[in-house]
PDB file of C-alpha atoms and ligand atoms in Angstrom:
ATOM      1  CA  MET A   1    -238.125  80.224 237.833  1.00 87.00           C
ATOM      2  CA  ARG A   2    -237.742  77.627 239.685  1.00 94.00           C
ATOM      3  CA  ASP A   3    -238.702  79.136 243.251  1.00 94.00           C
ATOM      4  CA  ARG A   4    -241.940  79.583 242.231  1.00 97.00           C
ATOM      5  CA  ILE A   5    -242.045  75.688 241.965  1.00 98.00           C
ATOM      6  CA  THR A   6    -242.791  73.062 245.416  1.00 98.00           C
ATOM      7  CA  PRO A   7    -241.602  69.835 245.008  1.00 98.00           C
ATOM      8  CA  LEU A   8    -244.957  66.948 244.335  1.00 98.00           C
ATOM      9  CA  LEU A   9    -242.757  63.840 243.384  1.00 98.00           C
ATOM     10  CA  SER A  10    -238.863  63.271 244.467  1.00 98.00           C
ATOM     11  CA  GLU A  11    -237.021  61.781 242.013  1.00 98.00           C
ATOM     12  CA  ALA A  12    -236.755  58.431 244.939  1.00 98.00           C
ATOM     13  CA  GLN A  13    -240.125  58.116 243.790  1.00 98.00           C
ATOM     14  CA  ILE A  14    -239.754  58.961 240.412  1.00 98.00           C
ATOM     15  CA  ARG A  15    -237.586  55.738 240.359  1.00 98.00           C
ATOM     16  CA  ASP A  16    -238.787  53.319 242.356  1.00 98.00           C
ATOM     17  CA  ARG A  17    -242.147  53.977 240.354  1.00 98.00           C
ATOM     18  CA  VAL A  18    -240.834  53.791 236.937  1.00 98.00           C
ATOM     19  CA  GLN A  19    -239.004  50.465 238.256  1.00 98.00           C
ATOM     20  CA  GLN A  20    -242.453  48.855 239.165  1.00 98.00           C
ATOM     21  CA  LEU A  21    -243.932  49.490 235.986  1.00 98.00           C
ATOM     22  CA  GLY A  22    -240.798  48.917 234.080  1.00 98.00           C
ATOM     23  CA  ALA A  23    -241.289  44.926 235.998  1.00 98.00           C
ATOM     24  CA  GLN A  24    -244.798  44.432 235.633  1.00 98.00           C
ATOM     25  CA  LEU A  25    -244.064  45.316 231.284  1.00 98.00           C
ATOM     26  CA  VAL A  26    -241.781  43.451 231.119  1.00 98.00           C
ATOM     27  CA  LYS A  27    -244.518  40.374 233.027  1.00 98.00           C
ATOM     28  CA  ASP A  28    -247.279  40.987 230.725  1.00 98.00           C
ATOM     29  CA  TYR A  29    -245.936  41.255 226.686  1.00 98.00           C
ATOM     30  CA  ALA A  30    -243.014  38.537 228.074  1.00 98.00           C
ATOM     31  CA  GLY A  31    -242.993  36.623 224.364  1.00 98.00           C
ATOM     32  CA  LYS A  32    -245.062  39.163 222.387  1.00 98.00           C
ATOM     33  CA  ASP A  33    -243.858  41.333 219.674  1.00 98.00           C
ATOM     34  CA  LEU A  34    -243.300  44.559 221.027  1.00 98.00           C
ATOM     35  CA  VAL A  35    -243.238  47.986 219.982  1.00 98.00           C
ATOM     36  CA  VAL A  36    -243.362  50.810 222.835  1.00 98.00           C
ATOM     37  CA  VAL A  37    -243.465  54.367 220.787  1.00 98.00           C
ATOM     38  CA  GLY A  38    -242.481  57.518 222.700  1.00 98.00           C
ATOM     39  CA  LEU A  39    -244.853  61.029 222.170  1.00 98.00           C
ATOM     40  CA  LEU A  40    -242.039  63.849 221.936  1.00 97.00           C
ATOM     41  CA  ASN A  41    -241.667  66.120 223.587  1.00 95.00           C
ATOM     42  CA  GLY A  42    -242.404  65.720 227.421  1.00 96.00           C
ATOM     43  CA  VAL A  43    -241.554  62.050 227.694  1.00 98.00           C
ATOM     44  CA  PHE A  44    -237.674  61.795 227.341  1.00 98.00           C
ATOM     45  CA  PRO A  45    -236.368  61.294 230.159  1.00 98.00           C
ATOM     46  CA  PHE A  46    -240.021  59.358 231.486  1.00 98.00           C
ATOM     47  CA  PHE A  47    -239.518  56.898 228.049  1.00 98.00           C
ATOM     48  CA  ALA A  48    -235.222  56.744 228.732  1.00 98.00           C
ATOM     49  CA  ASP A  49    -236.370  55.255 232.374  1.00 98.00           C
ATOM     50  CA  LEU A  50    -238.756  53.357 231.515  1.00 98.00           C
ATOM     51  CA  VAL A  51    -237.329  51.865 228.725  1.00 98.00           C
ATOM     52  CA  ARG A  52    -233.818  50.580 230.890  1.00 98.00           C
ATOM     53  CA  ALA A  53    -235.640  49.131 232.961  1.00 98.00           C
ATOM     54  CA  MET A  54    -237.816  46.386 230.869  1.00 98.00           C
ATOM     55  CA  ALA A  55    -235.242  43.719 230.556  1.00 97.00           C
ATOM     56  CA  MET A  56    -236.904  42.670 226.789  1.00 98.00           C
ATOM     57  CA  ASP A  57    -235.847  42.974 223.737  1.00 98.00           C
ATOM     58  CA  PHE A  58    -238.835  45.036 221.487  1.00 98.00           C
ATOM     59  CA  ASP A  59    -238.640  47.563 218.839  1.00 98.00           C
ATOM     60  CA  ILE A  60    -238.748  51.546 220.467  1.00 98.00           C
ATOM     61  CA  SER A  61    -240.196  54.139 217.690  1.00 98.00           C
ATOM     62  CA  PHE A  62    -240.968  57.858 218.208  1.00 98.00           C
ATOM     63  CA  MET A  63    -243.967  59.829 217.521  1.00 98.00           C
ATOM     64  CA  GLN A  64    -243.867  64.220 217.940  1.00 97.00           C
ATOM     65  CA  VAL A  65    -247.460  65.516 218.143  1.00 94.00           C
ATOM     66  CA  SER A  66    -248.939  69.363 219.500  1.00 85.00           C
ATOM     67  CA  SER A  67    -251.385  69.489 220.411  1.00 67.00           C
ATOM     68  CA  TYR A  68    -250.929  72.541 222.740  1.00 55.00           C
ATOM     69  CA  GLY A  69    -250.705  76.747 220.494  1.00 50.00           C
ATOM     70  CA  GLY A  70    -248.047  77.554 223.132  1.00 47.00           C
ATOM     71  CA  GLY A  71    -250.723  77.938 225.852  1.00 52.00           C
ATOM     72  CA  LEU A  72    -250.914  76.123 228.988  1.00 52.00           C
ATOM     73  CA  GLU A  73    -254.559  74.413 227.603  1.00 57.00           C
ATOM     74  CA  SER A  74    -255.480  71.538 225.182  1.00 57.00           C
ATOM     75  CA  THR A  75    -257.119  72.744 222.120  1.00 59.00           C
ATOM     76  CA  GLY A  76    -257.011  69.740 220.991  1.00 59.00           C
ATOM     77  CA  GLU A  77    -256.483  69.848 217.601  1.00 69.00           C
ATOM     78  CA  VAL A  78    -253.703  67.595 216.995  1.00 82.00           C
ATOM     79  CA  HIS A  79    -250.937  67.710 214.245  1.00 87.00           C
ATOM     80  CA  ILE A  80    -248.192  65.139 213.271  1.00 93.00           C
ATOM     81  CA  LEU A  81    -244.804  66.418 213.720  1.00 95.00           C
ATOM     82  CA  LYS A  82    -243.201  63.192 213.732  1.00 97.00           C
ATOM     83  CA  ASP A  83    -244.307  59.540 212.568  1.00 97.00           C
ATOM     84  CA  LEU A  84    -242.853  56.596 213.860  1.00 98.00           C
ATOM     85  CA  ASP A  85    -240.273  54.815 211.646  1.00 97.00           C
ATOM     86  CA  ARG A  86    -241.972  51.344 212.466  1.00 94.00           C
ATOM     87  CA  SER A  87    -244.758  49.388 211.184  1.00 97.00           C
ATOM     88  CA  ILE A  88    -247.402  48.363 214.464  1.00 98.00           C
ATOM     89  CA  GLN A  89    -249.166  47.080 212.147  1.00 98.00           C
ATOM     90  CA  GLY A  90    -249.931  43.488 213.861  1.00 98.00           C
ATOM     91  CA  ARG A  91    -247.712  43.199 216.082  1.00 98.00           C
ATOM     92  CA  HIS A  92    -248.368  45.157 220.115  1.00 98.00           C
ATOM     93  CA  ALA A  93    -247.772  48.402 221.032  1.00 98.00           C
ATOM     94  CA  LEU A  94    -247.882  50.209 223.721  1.00 98.00           C
ATOM     95  CA  VAL A  95    -247.393  54.079 223.873  1.00 98.00           C
ATOM     96  CA  VAL A  96    -245.683  56.048 226.788  1.00 98.00           C
ATOM     97  CA  GLU A  97    -246.334  59.416 227.385  1.00 98.00           C
ATOM     98  CA  ASP A  98    -245.879  61.829 230.074  1.00 98.00           C
ATOM     99  CA  ILE A  99    -249.148  63.568 231.399  1.00 98.00           C
ATOM    100  CA  VAL A 100    -252.624  62.138 230.061  1.00 97.00           C
ATOM    101  CA  ASP A 101    -254.713  65.756 231.595  1.00 96.00           C
ATOM    102  CA  THR A 102    -257.837  66.105 229.538  1.00 94.00           C
ATOM    103  CA  GLY A 103    -256.664  63.203 227.430  1.00 95.00           C
ATOM    104  CA  LEU A 104    -257.668  64.901 223.777  1.00 92.00           C
ATOM    105  CA  THR A 105    -254.782  64.373 222.581  1.00 93.00           C
ATOM    106  CA  LEU A 106    -253.969  60.578 223.446  1.00 95.00           C
ATOM    107  CA  PHE A 107    -257.439  60.348 222.600  1.00 94.00           C
ATOM    108  CA  LYS A 108    -257.371  61.261 218.914  1.00 93.00           C
ATOM    109  CA  VAL A 109    -253.603  59.204 218.220  1.00 96.00           C
ATOM    110  CA  SER A 110    -255.055  56.239 219.839  1.00 96.00           C
ATOM    111  CA  ASN A 111    -257.527  57.080 216.784  1.00 94.00           C
ATOM    112  CA  LEU A 112    -254.539  57.490 214.345  1.00 94.00           C
ATOM    113  CA  LEU A 113    -252.257  54.544 215.370  1.00 97.00           C
ATOM    114  CA  LYS A 114    -255.262  51.377 215.550  1.00 97.00           C
ATOM    115  CA  ASP A 115    -256.416  52.457 211.609  1.00 97.00           C
ATOM    116  CA  ARG A 116    -252.664  51.326 211.456  1.00 98.00           C
ATOM    117  CA  GLU A 117    -253.837  47.603 213.113  1.00 98.00           C
ATOM    118  CA  PRO A 118    -251.693  46.814 215.694  1.00 98.00           C
ATOM    119  CA  LEU A 119    -252.832  43.089 217.425  1.00 98.00           C
ATOM    120  CA  SER A 120    -253.296  45.500 220.780  1.00 98.00           C
ATOM    121  CA  LEU A 121    -251.931  48.787 221.310  1.00 98.00           C
ATOM    122  CA  LYS A 122    -251.546  50.346 225.141  1.00 98.00           C
ATOM    123  CA  ILE A 123    -250.995  53.393 226.974  1.00 98.00           C
ATOM    124  CA  CYS A 124    -248.541  54.266 230.088  1.00 98.00           C
ATOM    125  CA  THR A 125    -248.822  57.351 230.847  1.00 98.00           C
ATOM    126  CA  LEU A 126    -246.226  58.870 234.059  1.00 98.00           C
ATOM    127  CA  LEU A 127    -248.771  60.613 234.768  1.00 98.00           C
ATOM    128  CA  ASP A 128    -252.498  61.592 235.100  1.00 98.00           C
ATOM    129  CA  LYS A 129    -254.719  64.112 235.809  1.00 98.00           C
ATOM    130  CA  PRO A 130    -257.924  62.596 236.032  1.00 97.00           C
ATOM    131  CA  SER A 131    -259.785  65.619 237.406  1.00 96.00           C
ATOM    132  CA  ARG A 132    -259.157  67.626 234.337  1.00 94.00           C
ATOM    133  CA  ARG A 133    -260.812  64.257 231.818  1.00 96.00           C
ATOM    134  CA  LYS A 134    -263.153  65.419 228.570  1.00 95.00           C
ATOM    135  CA  VAL A 135    -262.599  62.096 227.096  1.00 95.00           C
ATOM    136  CA  ALA A 136    -262.188  58.755 227.374  1.00 95.00           C
ATOM    137  CA  VAL A 137    -259.234  57.035 226.817  1.00 95.00           C
ATOM    138  CA  PRO A 138    -258.405  53.808 228.586  1.00 95.00           C
ATOM    139  CA  VAL A 139    -254.847  54.254 230.588  1.00 98.00           C
ATOM    140  CA  ASP A 140    -253.858  50.955 231.382  1.00 98.00           C
ATOM    141  CA  TYR A 141    -250.780  51.775 233.142  1.00 98.00           C
ATOM    142  CA  VAL A 142    -250.011  55.114 235.171  1.00 98.00           C
ATOM    143  CA  GLY A 143    -247.016  56.278 237.497  1.00 98.00           C
ATOM    144  CA  PHE A 144    -248.309  58.604 239.736  1.00 98.00           C
ATOM    145  CA  THR A 145    -251.793  59.394 239.961  1.00 98.00           C
ATOM    146  CA  ILE A 146    -252.251  63.751 240.918  1.00 98.00           C
ATOM    147  CA  GLU A 147    -254.285  66.501 241.471  1.00 97.00           C
ATOM    148  CA  ASP A 148    -254.820  69.368 239.347  1.00 97.00           C
ATOM    149  CA  HIS A 149    -251.950  70.999 239.055  1.00 96.00           C
ATOM    150  CA  PHE A 150    -250.240  72.646 236.857  1.00 97.00           C
ATOM    151  CA  VAL A 151    -246.215  70.446 236.602  1.00 98.00           C
ATOM    152  CA  VAL A 152    -243.382  70.396 235.846  1.00 98.00           C
ATOM    153  CA  GLY A 153    -239.952  68.852 235.626  1.00 98.00           C
ATOM    154  CA  TYR A 154    -238.862  65.350 234.677  1.00 98.00           C
ATOM    155  CA  GLY A 155    -239.552  66.204 231.268  1.00 98.00           C
ATOM    156  CA  LEU A 156    -242.831  68.325 231.236  1.00 98.00           C
ATOM    157  CA  ASP A 157    -242.323  72.044 230.156  1.00 97.00           C
ATOM    158  CA  LEU A 158    -242.888  74.959 230.772  1.00 97.00           C
ATOM    159  CA  ASP A 159    -243.134  77.164 227.567  1.00 95.00           C
ATOM    160  CA  GLY A 160    -239.902  74.918 226.580  1.00 95.00           C
ATOM    161  CA  LYS A 161    -237.675  75.283 229.769  1.00 97.00           C
ATOM    162  CA  LEU A 162    -237.474  73.181 233.170  1.00 98.00           C
ATOM    163  CA  ARG A 163    -237.830  70.072 231.563  1.00 98.00           C
ATOM    164  CA  ASN A 164    -233.965  69.181 232.768  1.00 98.00           C
ATOM    165  CA  LEU A 165    -235.948  69.207 236.606  1.00 98.00           C
ATOM    166  CA  PRO A 166    -234.790  65.525 238.144  1.00 98.00           C
ATOM    167  CA  TYR A 167    -238.101  65.509 239.543  1.00 98.00           C
ATOM    168  CA  VAL A 168    -241.668  66.452 239.153  1.00 98.00           C
ATOM    169  CA  GLY A 169    -242.771  70.183 241.164  1.00 98.00           C
ATOM    170  CA  ILE A 170    -245.989  72.215 241.202  1.00 98.00           C
ATOM    171  CA  TYR A 171    -245.683  75.655 239.163  1.00 98.00           C
ATOM    172  CA  HIS A 172    -247.279  78.646 241.297  1.00 97.00           C
ATOM    173  CA  PRO A 173    -247.926  81.081 238.246  1.00 95.00           C
TER     174      PRO A 173
HETATM  175  P1  LIG B   1    -254.101  66.676 227.184  1.00 90.39           P
HETATM  176  O1  LIG B   1    -254.850  66.306 225.492  1.00 90.39           O
HETATM  177  O2  LIG B   1    -254.309  65.226 227.361  1.00 90.39           O
HETATM  178  O3  LIG B   1    -254.813  67.640 227.659  1.00 90.39           O
HETATM  179  O4  LIG B   1    -252.838  67.221 227.341  1.00 90.39           O
HETATM  180  C1  LIG B   1    -251.370  65.651 227.332  1.00 90.39           C
HETATM  181  C2  LIG B   1    -250.075  66.836 226.845  1.00 90.39           C
HETATM  182  O5  LIG B   1    -251.017  68.112 227.553  1.00 90.39           O
HETATM  183  C3  LIG B   1    -248.833  66.416 227.775  1.00 90.39           C
HETATM  184  O6  LIG B   1    -248.272  65.925 227.182  1.00 90.39           O
HETATM  185  C4  LIG B   1    -248.867  67.837 228.363  1.00 90.39           C
HETATM  186  O7  LIG B   1    -247.345  67.558 227.013  1.00 90.39           O
HETATM  187  C5  LIG B   1    -249.534  68.742 228.220  1.00 90.39           C
HETATM  188  N1  LIG B   1    -249.412  69.003 230.291  1.00 90.39           N
HETATM  189  C6  LIG B   1    -250.947  68.765 230.027  1.00 90.39           C
HETATM  190  N2  LIG B   1    -250.600  69.468 231.840  1.00 90.39           N
HETATM  191  C7  LIG B   1    -250.031  69.398 231.658  1.00 90.39           C
HETATM  192  C8  LIG B   1    -248.993  69.545 233.108  1.00 90.39           C
HETATM  193  O8  LIG B   1    -249.837  69.500 234.083  1.00 90.39           O
HETATM  194  N3  LIG B   1    -247.497  70.332 232.900  1.00 90.39           N
HETATM  195  C9  LIG B   1    -247.170  70.603 231.871  1.00 90.39           C
HETATM  196  N4  LIG B   1    -245.908  71.087 231.878  1.00 90.39           N
HETATM  197  N5  LIG B   1    -248.185  69.504 230.472  1.00 90.39           N
HETATM  198  C10 LIG B   1    -248.525  69.581 229.882  1.00 90.39           C
END
């Protein structure tokens, strides 16, 4: 598996960018009642690093949706596997995601969360693949914009594996 990966983003590159994002978020959300929402599973390393780069107080909650039927392509069908354990009504919500590809997952998750009447709803993603977009979703914070590659590592999986790779690499099938 690992012999089919070429490095794309190093641990140092990721670390530096996550620190920058964290500092930006602290500025933007200073004094606000914030809930940071992690979309499981892929977000876990990015989420852990990002929230620790934010020196301020906020709530953390996780949500898990399924969008991929085990394949490499998004189906556009989103099912809630795990819902938030916090209300976001009247509060600022920041959804944190590993990668925005077609945008279908975030489009559906955003609509679902907007119905819960947050004061604001913004999106932060580690990776963005804009060339693959099928629906327009406003992504407010982007770690890295990448070309149309299938990437693994730092949370991103191949059939459930390779999430523990400490860097992001391109997988060559
Ligand atoms: P979207 O609905 O935007 O097409 O897909 C979002 C989800 O698809 C991501 O949260 C991620 O789980 C998965 N995904 C999209 N692109 C990639 C990729 O290049 N590599 C991996 N491992 N997963 C991806």
